Coordinates of C-alpha atoms in Angstrom, one line a residue:
Chain A
M1 CA 131.4 107.3 152.3
P2 CA 132.6 104.4 154.4
S3 CA 133.2 101.3 152.5
T4 CA 130.8 98.5 153.1
S5 CA 133.4 95.9 152.2
K6 CA 134.2 95.2 155.8
M7 CA 130.9 93.6 156.2
V8 CA 131.1 91.6 153.1
P9 CA 132.7 88.2 153.4
V10 CA 135.0 88.0 150.3
P11 CA 134.6 84.5 149.0
S12 CA 137.9 82.8 149.3
R13 CA 137.1 80.4 146.5
A14 CA 135.3 80.7 143.2
I15 CA 131.8 79.5 144.0
I16 CA 131.2 77.2 141.0
P17 CA 130.1 73.7 141.2
E18 CA 132.9 71.1 141.6
R19 CA 131.9 69.3 138.3
D20 CA 132.5 72.6 136.4
L21 CA 135.9 73.3 138.0
N22 CA 138.0 71.9 135.2
A23 CA 136.2 73.6 132.3
T24 CA 136.4 77.2 131.3
P25 CA 133.6 79.1 133.1
I26 CA 130.8 79.9 130.7
L27 CA 130.7 83.4 132.1
E28 CA 133.3 85.5 133.7
V29 CA 132.4 89.1 134.5
S30 CA 134.8 91.4 136.0
H31 CA 134.3 94.9 137.4
L32 CA 131.3 95.5 135.2
S33 CA 129.8 99.0 135.7
V34 CA 127.3 101.1 133.9
H35 CA 126.4 104.7 134.7
F36 CA 123.3 106.5 133.5
G37 CA 124.1 110.2 133.9
G38 CA 125.1 110.4 137.6
L39 CA 123.4 107.2 138.6
N40 CA 125.6 104.2 139.1
A41 CA 123.1 101.5 138.1
V42 CA 125.6 98.7 138.3
E43 CA 129.0 99.2 140.0
D44 CA 132.0 96.8 140.0
F45 CA 130.0 93.7 139.3
S46 CA 132.1 90.6 139.2
I47 CA 130.9 87.0 138.9
I48 CA 131.9 83.6 137.6
V49 CA 129.3 81.1 136.4
G50 CA 130.3 77.5 135.8
R51 CA 129.5 75.7 132.6
T52 CA 126.5 73.8 133.9
E53 CA 125.8 75.9 136.9
I54 CA 122.4 77.2 138.0
A55 CA 123.2 80.6 139.4
G56 CA 120.9 83.1 141.1
L57 CA 120.9 86.8 141.1
I58 CA 118.8 88.3 143.9
G59 CA 118.3 91.6 145.6
P60 CA 115.6 94.1 146.5
N61 CA 113.6 95.9 143.8
G62 CA 115.6 98.4 141.8
A63 CA 118.9 96.8 142.9
G64 CA 120.1 96.6 139.2
K65 CA 119.4 92.9 138.5
T66 CA 117.7 93.3 135.2
T67 CA 120.3 95.9 134.3
V68 CA 122.9 93.2 134.7
F69 CA 121.0 91.0 132.2
N70 CA 120.7 94.0 129.8
L71 CA 124.5 94.5 130.1
L72 CA 125.2 90.8 129.5
T73 CA 123.0 90.9 126.3
K74 CA 124.4 94.3 125.2
V75 CA 121.1 96.0 125.4
Y76 CA 123.2 98.5 127.3
Q77 CA 126.9 98.9 126.7
P78 CA 128.9 98.8 129.9
T79 CA 130.8 102.0 131.0
R80 CA 133.6 99.8 132.4
G81 CA 134.4 96.1 132.9
A82 CA 134.7 93.0 130.9
I83 CA 132.4 90.1 130.1
L84 CA 134.0 86.9 129.0
L85 CA 131.7 84.3 127.4
D86 CA 133.2 80.9 127.3
G87 CA 136.6 82.6 127.6
N88 CA 136.0 85.0 124.8
D89 CA 135.8 88.8 125.3
T90 CA 132.4 90.2 124.2
A91 CA 133.6 93.8 124.0
G92 CA 132.3 95.5 120.9
M93 CA 129.6 92.8 120.3
N94 CA 126.0 93.8 119.7
T95 CA 122.8 92.1 120.9
V96 CA 122.6 90.0 117.7
Q97 CA 126.2 88.8 118.0
I98 CA 125.6 88.0 121.7
S99 CA 122.6 85.9 120.7
Q100 CA 124.7 84.1 118.1
A101 CA 127.6 83.7 120.6
G102 CA 125.3 81.8 123.0
I103 CA 123.4 83.9 125.4
A104 CA 119.6 83.8 125.4
R105 CA 117.1 85.3 127.8
T106 CA 113.5 85.7 128.9
F107 CA 111.9 88.9 130.1
Q108 CA 110.4 90.0 133.4
N109 CA 107.3 91.2 131.5
I110 CA 106.8 88.5 128.9
R111 CA 107.8 89.7 125.5
L112 CA 106.6 87.0 123.0
F113 CA 105.7 87.8 119.4
Q114 CA 102.1 88.0 120.4
S115 CA 100.4 87.9 117.1
L116 CA 102.5 85.0 115.8
S117 CA 101.8 81.3 116.4
V118 CA 103.5 79.4 119.1
A119 CA 105.4 77.4 116.5
D120 CA 106.5 80.5 114.7
N121 CA 107.8 82.0 117.9
V122 CA 110.0 79.0 118.4
K123 CA 111.0 79.0 114.8
I124 CA 112.2 82.6 115.1
G125 CA 114.4 81.4 117.9
L126 CA 115.7 78.7 115.5
H127 CA 116.3 81.5 113.0
N128 CA 120.1 81.1 113.0
Q129 CA 119.9 77.4 112.5
V130 CA 117.6 77.6 109.5
K131 CA 119.8 78.0 106.5
Y132 CA 118.4 79.0 103.2
S133 CA 118.4 82.2 101.2
T134 CA 115.4 84.4 100.6
M135 CA 115.6 83.6 96.9
S136 CA 115.2 79.9 97.4
G137 CA 112.4 80.7 99.8
I138 CA 110.6 82.6 97.0
L139 CA 111.4 80.0 94.4
R140 CA 110.2 77.2 96.7
L141 CA 113.4 75.1 96.2
P142 CA 113.4 71.7 97.7
S143 CA 116.1 72.8 100.2
F144 CA 113.6 75.4 101.5
W145 CA 111.0 72.8 102.3
R146 CA 113.6 70.5 103.8
S147 CA 115.0 73.0 106.2
E148 CA 111.5 74.4 106.9
R149 CA 110.4 70.8 107.8
R150 CA 113.5 70.4 110.0
A151 CA 112.8 73.7 111.8
H152 CA 109.2 72.6 112.3
D153 CA 110.3 69.2 113.8
E154 CA 112.8 70.9 116.0
A155 CA 110.2 73.4 117.2
M156 CA 107.8 70.6 118.1
E157 CA 110.6 68.8 119.9
L158 CA 111.4 71.8 122.0
L159 CA 107.8 72.5 122.7
S160 CA 107.5 68.9 124.0
I161 CA 109.8 69.7 126.9
F162 CA 106.8 71.5 128.4
N163 CA 104.2 69.3 126.8
M164 CA 103.1 72.2 124.6
Q165 CA 103.0 70.5 121.2
H166 CA 99.2 70.7 120.9
M167 CA 99.4 74.5 121.3
A168 CA 101.7 74.9 118.3
N169 CA 99.1 76.6 116.1
Y170 CA 97.6 78.9 118.8
K171 CA 98.5 82.6 118.7
A172 CA 101.2 83.2 121.4
G173 CA 99.2 86.1 122.8
S174 CA 96.1 83.9 123.4
L175 CA 98.0 81.4 125.7
P176 CA 97.3 81.5 129.4
Y177 CA 99.9 83.3 131.5
G178 CA 101.9 80.3 132.7
A179 CA 102.1 78.8 129.2
Q180 CA 103.4 82.2 127.9
R181 CA 106.2 82.1 130.4
R182 CA 107.0 78.5 129.4
L183 CA 106.9 79.4 125.7
E184 CA 109.4 82.2 126.3
I185 CA 111.8 79.7 127.8
V186 CA 111.3 77.4 124.8
R187 CA 111.9 80.3 122.4
A188 CA 115.1 81.2 124.2
L189 CA 116.3 77.6 124.1
A190 CA 115.7 77.5 120.4
T191 CA 118.6 79.8 119.8
R192 CA 120.9 77.1 121.2
P193 CA 122.3 79.0 124.1
S194 CA 125.2 78.0 126.3
L195 CA 124.0 80.4 128.9
L196 CA 120.2 81.0 129.5
L197 CA 119.2 84.1 131.5
L198 CA 115.7 83.8 133.1
D199 CA 114.3 87.1 134.4
E200 CA 111.8 86.3 137.2
P201 CA 110.6 83.0 135.7
A202 CA 108.3 82.3 138.6
A203 CA 106.6 85.7 138.7
G204 CA 102.9 85.3 139.0
M205 CA 103.0 81.6 139.4
N206 CA 101.3 79.7 142.2
P207 CA 103.2 77.3 144.5
S208 CA 102.5 74.2 142.5
E209 CA 103.4 75.9 139.2
T210 CA 106.6 77.1 140.8
E211 CA 107.4 73.6 142.0
E212 CA 107.0 72.4 138.4
L213 CA 109.2 75.2 137.1
M214 CA 112.0 74.3 139.5
A215 CA 111.9 70.7 138.2
N216 CA 111.9 72.0 134.7
I217 CA 114.8 74.3 135.1
I218 CA 116.9 71.4 136.4
K219 CA 115.6 69.2 133.6
I220 CA 116.7 71.8 131.0
R221 CA 120.1 72.2 132.5
D222 CA 120.6 68.4 132.5
M223 CA 119.2 67.9 129.0
F224 CA 121.1 70.7 127.3
Q225 CA 124.1 70.8 129.6
I226 CA 124.0 74.6 129.8
A227 CA 124.4 77.2 132.5
I228 CA 121.3 79.0 133.7
M229 CA 121.4 82.3 135.5
L230 CA 118.1 83.5 137.0
I231 CA 116.7 86.6 138.7
E232 CA 114.0 85.6 141.1
H233 CA 112.2 86.9 144.2
D234 CA 110.8 83.5 145.2
M235 CA 113.3 82.5 147.8
R236 CA 112.1 78.9 147.8
L237 CA 113.0 78.6 144.2
V238 CA 116.3 80.4 144.5
M239 CA 117.5 78.5 147.6
G240 CA 116.1 75.2 146.2
I241 CA 117.8 75.0 142.8
C242 CA 120.6 77.6 142.7
E243 CA 124.2 76.4 143.3
G244 CA 125.7 79.8 143.6
I245 CA 124.0 83.1 144.4
A246 CA 125.0 86.7 144.1
V247 CA 123.1 89.4 146.1
L248 CA 122.8 92.8 144.5
N249 CA 121.9 96.0 146.4
Y250 CA 122.1 99.5 145.0
G251 CA 124.0 98.2 141.9
K252 CA 126.7 96.5 144.0
I253 CA 127.3 92.9 144.9
I254 CA 127.0 92.7 148.7
A255 CA 127.4 88.9 149.0
K256 CA 128.2 85.8 147.0
G257 CA 128.0 82.2 148.1
T258 CA 126.1 79.0 148.3
P259 CA 122.4 79.2 149.4
E260 CA 123.4 78.3 153.0
E261 CA 126.1 81.1 153.1
I262 CA 123.7 83.6 151.7
Q263 CA 120.9 82.8 154.1
A264 CA 123.3 83.4 157.0
D265 CA 124.9 86.5 155.7
P266 CA 124.3 89.6 157.8
A267 CA 124.7 92.0 154.9
V268 CA 121.9 90.2 153.0
I269 CA 119.6 90.2 155.9
E270 CA 120.2 93.9 156.4
A271 CA 119.5 94.6 152.7
Y272 CA 116.3 92.7 152.7
L273 CA 115.0 93.7 156.2
G274 CA 116.6 97.2 156.5
Q275 CA 119.1 98.4 159.0
K276 CA 118.2 99.4 162.5
K277 CA 118.3 103.1 162.8
E278 CA 121.1 104.3 165.0
A279 CA 121.0 107.4 167.1
Chain B
M1 CA 78.8 97.1 79.2
T2 CA 80.2 100.5 80.1
F3 CA 79.9 99.6 83.7
L4 CA 82.0 96.5 83.1
S5 CA 84.6 98.6 81.3
Y6 CA 84.7 101.1 84.2
L7 CA 85.0 98.2 86.6
I8 CA 88.0 96.8 84.8
S9 CA 89.7 100.2 84.6
G10 CA 89.0 100.6 88.3
L11 CA 90.5 97.2 89.1
S12 CA 93.5 98.0 87.0
L13 CA 94.2 101.4 88.6
G14 CA 93.4 99.9 92.0
S15 CA 96.0 97.2 91.3
V16 CA 98.7 99.8 90.7
Y17 CA 97.6 101.6 94.0
A18 CA 97.7 98.2 95.8
I19 CA 101.2 97.4 94.6
I20 CA 102.5 100.8 95.7
A21 CA 100.5 100.6 99.0
L22 CA 102.1 97.3 99.8
G23 CA 105.5 99.1 99.9
Y24 CA 104.1 101.8 102.2
T25 CA 102.5 99.4 104.5
M26 CA 105.4 97.0 104.8
V27 CA 107.8 99.7 105.6
Y28 CA 105.4 101.2 108.1
G29 CA 104.8 97.8 109.7
I30 CA 108.4 97.0 110.1
A31 CA 110.3 100.3 110.4
K32 CA 107.3 102.2 111.9
M33 CA 107.9 105.1 109.5
L34 CA 106.1 106.7 106.6
N35 CA 108.3 106.6 103.6
F36 CA 107.0 109.6 101.7
A37 CA 109.7 109.1 99.1
H38 CA 108.1 105.9 98.0
G39 CA 106.1 107.6 95.3
D40 CA 109.2 109.0 93.8
V41 CA 110.8 105.6 93.6
I42 CA 107.9 104.8 91.2
M43 CA 109.0 107.7 89.0
V44 CA 112.6 106.5 89.0
G45 CA 111.3 103.0 88.0
G46 CA 109.4 104.6 85.1
Y47 CA 112.4 106.5 83.8
M48 CA 114.6 103.4 84.0
S49 CA 112.2 101.4 82.0
F50 CA 111.8 104.4 79.5
I51 CA 115.6 104.6 79.1
A52 CA 116.0 100.9 78.6
T53 CA 113.3 100.6 76.0
A54 CA 113.5 104.0 74.2
H55 CA 117.2 104.6 74.2
L56 CA 118.8 101.3 74.6
G57 CA 116.3 99.3 72.7
W58 CA 115.9 96.6 75.4
P59 CA 113.0 94.2 75.3
P60 CA 110.2 95.2 77.7
L61 CA 110.8 92.5 80.3
A62 CA 114.5 93.4 80.5
S63 CA 113.5 97.0 81.1
V64 CA 111.3 96.0 84.0
L65 CA 114.1 94.0 85.5
L66 CA 116.4 97.0 85.1
A67 CA 113.8 99.3 86.8
M68 CA 113.5 96.7 89.7
V69 CA 117.3 96.4 90.2
V70 CA 117.8 100.2 90.2
C71 CA 114.9 100.9 92.5
T72 CA 115.9 98.1 94.9
A73 CA 119.4 99.6 95.1
L74 CA 117.9 103.1 95.5
G75 CA 115.6 101.9 98.3
I76 CA 118.4 100.3 100.2
V77 CA 120.6 103.4 99.7
I78 CA 117.9 105.8 100.8
E79 CA 117.3 103.7 103.9
R80 CA 120.9 103.4 104.7
F81 CA 121.9 107.1 104.4
A82 CA 118.7 109.0 105.1
Y83 CA 116.7 106.9 107.6
K84 CA 119.1 104.5 109.4
P85 CA 121.0 107.4 111.2
L86 CA 117.6 108.5 112.5
R87 CA 116.6 105.1 113.9
A88 CA 116.5 106.5 117.5
A89 CA 115.1 109.9 116.5
P90 CA 111.5 111.0 117.1
S91 CA 109.2 109.9 114.3
L92 CA 108.6 113.5 113.2
A93 CA 112.2 113.9 112.3
V94 CA 112.0 110.8 110.1
L95 CA 108.8 112.0 108.5
I96 CA 110.4 115.3 107.6
T97 CA 113.5 113.5 106.3
A98 CA 111.3 111.3 104.1
I99 CA 109.6 114.4 102.6
G100 CA 113.1 115.8 102.0
V101 CA 114.1 112.7 100.2
S102 CA 111.0 112.9 98.1
Y103 CA 111.8 116.4 96.9
F104 CA 115.5 115.4 96.4
L105 CA 114.5 112.6 94.1
Q106 CA 112.0 114.8 92.2
N107 CA 114.6 117.6 91.7
A108 CA 117.4 115.1 90.8
A109 CA 115.1 113.8 88.1
L110 CA 114.4 117.3 87.0
L111 CA 118.1 117.9 86.7
I112 CA 118.8 114.7 84.8
W113 CA 115.7 114.3 82.6
S114 CA 114.4 117.9 82.6
S115 CA 110.7 118.8 83.1
N116 CA 109.7 117.9 79.5
P117 CA 107.2 115.1 79.7
K118 CA 108.4 111.9 78.0
S119 CA 105.9 109.8 76.2
F120 CA 106.2 106.3 77.6
T121 CA 105.6 103.3 75.3
S122 CA 103.6 100.7 77.0
I123 CA 105.7 97.6 77.9
V124 CA 102.7 95.4 77.1
R125 CA 102.6 95.2 73.4
L126 CA 99.7 92.9 72.9
P127 CA 96.5 93.9 71.2
S128 CA 93.5 94.9 73.3
L129 CA 90.9 92.2 74.0
K130 CA 87.6 92.6 72.4
L131 CA 84.7 90.9 74.1
F132 CA 80.9 90.7 73.4
D133 CA 81.2 91.3 69.7
G134 CA 83.5 94.3 70.2
E135 CA 81.2 96.0 72.7
L136 CA 83.7 95.7 75.5
T137 CA 87.4 96.5 74.9
V138 CA 89.8 95.6 77.6
S139 CA 93.3 96.9 77.2
S140 CA 96.1 94.3 77.6
V141 CA 97.9 96.6 80.1
A142 CA 94.9 96.4 82.4
I143 CA 94.9 92.6 82.3
V144 CA 98.6 92.4 82.9
T145 CA 98.3 94.9 85.7
I146 CA 95.6 93.0 87.5
I147 CA 97.4 89.7 87.0
S148 CA 100.7 91.1 88.3
C149 CA 99.0 92.5 91.4
I150 CA 97.4 89.1 92.2
I151 CA 100.8 87.3 91.7
I152 CA 102.6 89.8 93.9
I153 CA 100.1 89.6 96.7
I154 CA 100.2 85.8 96.7
A155 CA 104.1 85.8 96.6
L156 CA 104.3 88.4 99.3
T157 CA 101.8 86.5 101.6
F158 CA 104.0 83.4 101.1
V159 CA 107.3 85.2 101.8
I160 CA 105.9 86.9 104.9
G161 CA 104.0 83.9 106.2
K162 CA 106.3 81.0 105.5
T163 CA 109.9 82.1 105.0
K164 CA 112.7 82.9 107.5
I165 CA 113.0 86.5 106.4
G166 CA 109.2 86.8 106.6
K167 CA 109.3 85.5 110.2
A168 CA 112.1 87.9 110.9
M169 CA 110.0 90.8 109.5
R170 CA 107.1 89.9 111.7
A171 CA 109.3 89.5 114.7
V172 CA 111.0 92.9 114.2
S173 CA 107.6 94.5 113.6
E174 CA 106.4 93.3 117.0
D175 CA 109.4 93.8 119.2
K176 CA 112.8 94.9 117.9
E177 CA 114.7 94.2 121.0
A178 CA 113.3 90.8 121.5
A179 CA 114.0 90.0 117.9
Q180 CA 117.6 91.0 118.3
L181 CA 117.9 88.8 121.3
M182 CA 116.8 86.0 119.0
G183 CA 119.7 86.7 116.7
I184 CA 117.7 88.7 114.1
S185 CA 119.5 91.7 112.7
V186 CA 117.0 94.6 112.7
N187 CA 119.0 96.7 110.3
Q188 CA 119.3 93.8 107.8
T189 CA 115.5 93.1 108.1
I190 CA 114.6 96.7 107.5
S191 CA 117.0 96.8 104.5
V192 CA 115.3 93.8 103.0
T193 CA 111.9 95.4 103.6
F194 CA 112.9 98.6 101.8
A195 CA 114.4 96.4 99.0
I196 CA 111.2 94.5 98.5
G197 CA 109.0 97.7 98.7
S198 CA 111.2 99.5 96.2
A199 CA 111.2 96.6 93.8
L200 CA 107.4 96.6 93.9
A201 CA 107.4 100.4 93.4
A202 CA 109.5 99.8 90.2
I203 CA 106.9 97.3 88.9
A204 CA 104.1 99.8 89.8
G205 CA 105.9 102.6 88.0
V206 CA 106.3 100.6 84.8
L207 CA 102.6 99.5 84.9
L208 CA 101.4 103.0 85.7
C209 CA 103.4 104.6 82.9
S210 CA 102.1 101.9 80.5
A211 CA 98.5 102.8 81.3
Y212 CA 99.0 106.6 81.6
P213 CA 101.9 107.1 79.3
I214 CA 103.2 110.5 80.4
L215 CA 106.4 110.5 82.4
M216 CA 107.6 113.5 84.3
P217 CA 109.6 114.0 87.5
T218 CA 106.4 114.5 89.4
T219 CA 104.7 111.4 87.9
G220 CA 105.1 109.4 91.1
S221 CA 103.9 111.9 93.7
M222 CA 100.1 111.8 93.2
P223 CA 99.9 108.0 92.8
G224 CA 102.2 107.9 95.8
I225 CA 99.8 109.9 97.9
K226 CA 96.8 108.0 96.6
A227 CA 98.5 104.7 97.5
F228 CA 99.4 106.0 100.9
T229 CA 95.7 106.8 101.3
A230 CA 94.9 103.3 100.2
A231 CA 97.2 101.9 102.8
V232 CA 95.6 104.0 105.5
F233 CA 92.2 103.1 104.2
G234 CA 92.9 99.4 104.4
G235 CA 94.7 99.7 107.7
I236 CA 98.4 100.7 107.6
G237 CA 100.7 97.9 108.5
S238 CA 98.3 95.3 107.1
I239 CA 99.2 93.5 103.9
P240 CA 95.7 92.4 102.9
G241 CA 94.6 95.9 104.0
A242 CA 96.9 97.5 101.4
F243 CA 95.6 95.1 98.8
W244 CA 91.9 95.7 99.4
G245 CA 92.4 99.4 100.2
G246 CA 94.2 99.8 96.8
L247 CA 91.6 98.0 94.8
L248 CA 88.7 99.9 96.5
L249 CA 90.4 103.3 96.0
G250 CA 91.0 102.6 92.4
M251 CA 87.4 101.6 91.8
I252 CA 86.1 104.6 93.8
E253 CA 88.2 106.9 91.7
I254 CA 87.2 105.5 88.3
F255 CA 83.5 105.2 89.2
G256 CA 83.6 108.7 90.7
K257 CA 85.1 110.0 87.5
A258 CA 82.6 108.2 85.4
Y259 CA 79.3 108.7 87.2
I260 CA 79.8 111.8 89.4
S261 CA 82.4 114.2 88.2
T262 CA 85.9 114.1 86.7
E263 CA 87.0 117.2 88.5
L264 CA 85.7 116.0 91.8
S265 CA 87.0 112.4 91.7
D266 CA 90.0 113.1 93.9
A267 CA 87.9 115.0 96.4
I268 CA 85.5 112.0 96.5
V269 CA 88.5 109.6 97.1
F270 CA 89.8 111.7 100.0
S271 CA 86.3 112.3 101.5
I272 CA 85.7 108.6 101.6
L273 CA 89.1 108.2 103.4
I274 CA 88.0 110.8 106.0
I275 CA 84.7 109.0 106.5
V276 CA 86.3 105.6 106.9
L277 CA 88.8 107.0 109.4
L278 CA 86.0 108.7 111.4
V279 CA 84.1 105.4 111.7
K280 CA 87.1 103.1 111.9
P281 CA 90.3 104.9 112.8
T282 CA 92.5 101.9 112.3
G283 CA 91.3 101.4 108.7
L284 CA 89.3 98.6 107.2
M285 CA 91.6 95.8 108.2
G286 CA 93.8 97.5 110.8
K287 CA 94.6 96.0 114.1
K288 CA 93.6 97.6 117.3
I289 CA 96.6 99.6 118.5
S290 CA 97.6 98.8 122.1
E291 CA 100.5 100.6 123.6
K292 CA 103.2 98.3 124.9
V293 CA 104.3 99.1 128.4

């Protein structure tokens, strides 16, 4: 098979925002690959994400974008390649350790704890911050009430980012769709991530909701000073807020660059619109 | 007056079923498996208390604590070595393993304590309560059993509703993968669930043997099956369901024995289960099951 690399402009520089250049990148992925049987779901995926960057991962359906998220969070173990989080190798870590190390995510098809209250969903995210033993919980020691109150206050504060405090006692499953998406982001933020992965955050949203979401993503980045990597099909959102973009097709990166570079890239246009059949 | 006395016996037996059913339902709710060895953990609890009081001369409360500690450890060990390796296996494999563990425990008990029934001395050594000029006698064991059950259900509701481990349990019950991504260790949560369930089984074992003082290696199996029935009856996976299911089952059994037929009482219990499941397949308080995509 002829290599497609000729068509891919190899970025001559790391595409991370200037303000992040002097800090260790939050995420450094090199040659990441995963094979399911004979299928190379992700092949030789390398990317660098700056400490406070908003990065986009785009590509046609089935390109392997969510698989990349699953690899980053160790839902799948990679066949090959390395993932450095804040300069530390994550090899051998499991999903729980990854969460504690600072990666949080949302899901393409919302996966809230439906039968729990909105506040409890967020408190579960805060799980690792709430420190008390099961015994003191049973014995109702004062420290239990103190930390429980702290968790409650923090949950309300996080909910206030999206003006959702008044929904705290609703069942998560009873919220309207848009609010469920927002709650999932709040729940992810509650784990104190340094890298937040958003899987199609704008899916099913109308243009004005998407507009609001874009502002909120930037607000979250500025407030928490974290990196955000998102998978999205809405090009207005991706081109509007992402500073660096990687395009994935058939499990391989076919282009990396700034929004302007990506929009002008012939390989990207071909992947999205298809190649002209040659005789 | 006899009605009242049957009612109290029914509530007492029902409380034992409820305490056992809580273990079944918690494990099912969180690990999505039927732990058929649960009934045999009750038997181990009974033997531990028996050894502590009859052979070592410990006070009753200390013997209960010993039973709880041993059963908690046993529950964690069973989960770790028999069920954890099968976390990804089909549920049928886990079910058969659980039946295997059940027979293993029964036969281990047979080997250690032989098949001779031991006569268990009640751990409640208070005199019976005589009410209405001696017309109604309520055994102290029955009172202690009912009170224990109420305390356990209140404590458990608090732990599951308000504490960190309770939230972790509910999260794992709903979506294991999402829970892990929130930093909750699924294995640890399942371990804690088995630990709590087994500690409850120990209490149930001691109370059961105090009320029906014959202890054999098979002592736990029938109450185990009845409690499983109670859990299904109330809606498996539901904590209040296990509580009400247990109480109802205990009362149906005692009233069936008293007013219909002693021989048929078990048949009556199971017939009612079948009828409930025909009318309401998810049990009395069961949630509607919707498959996640």
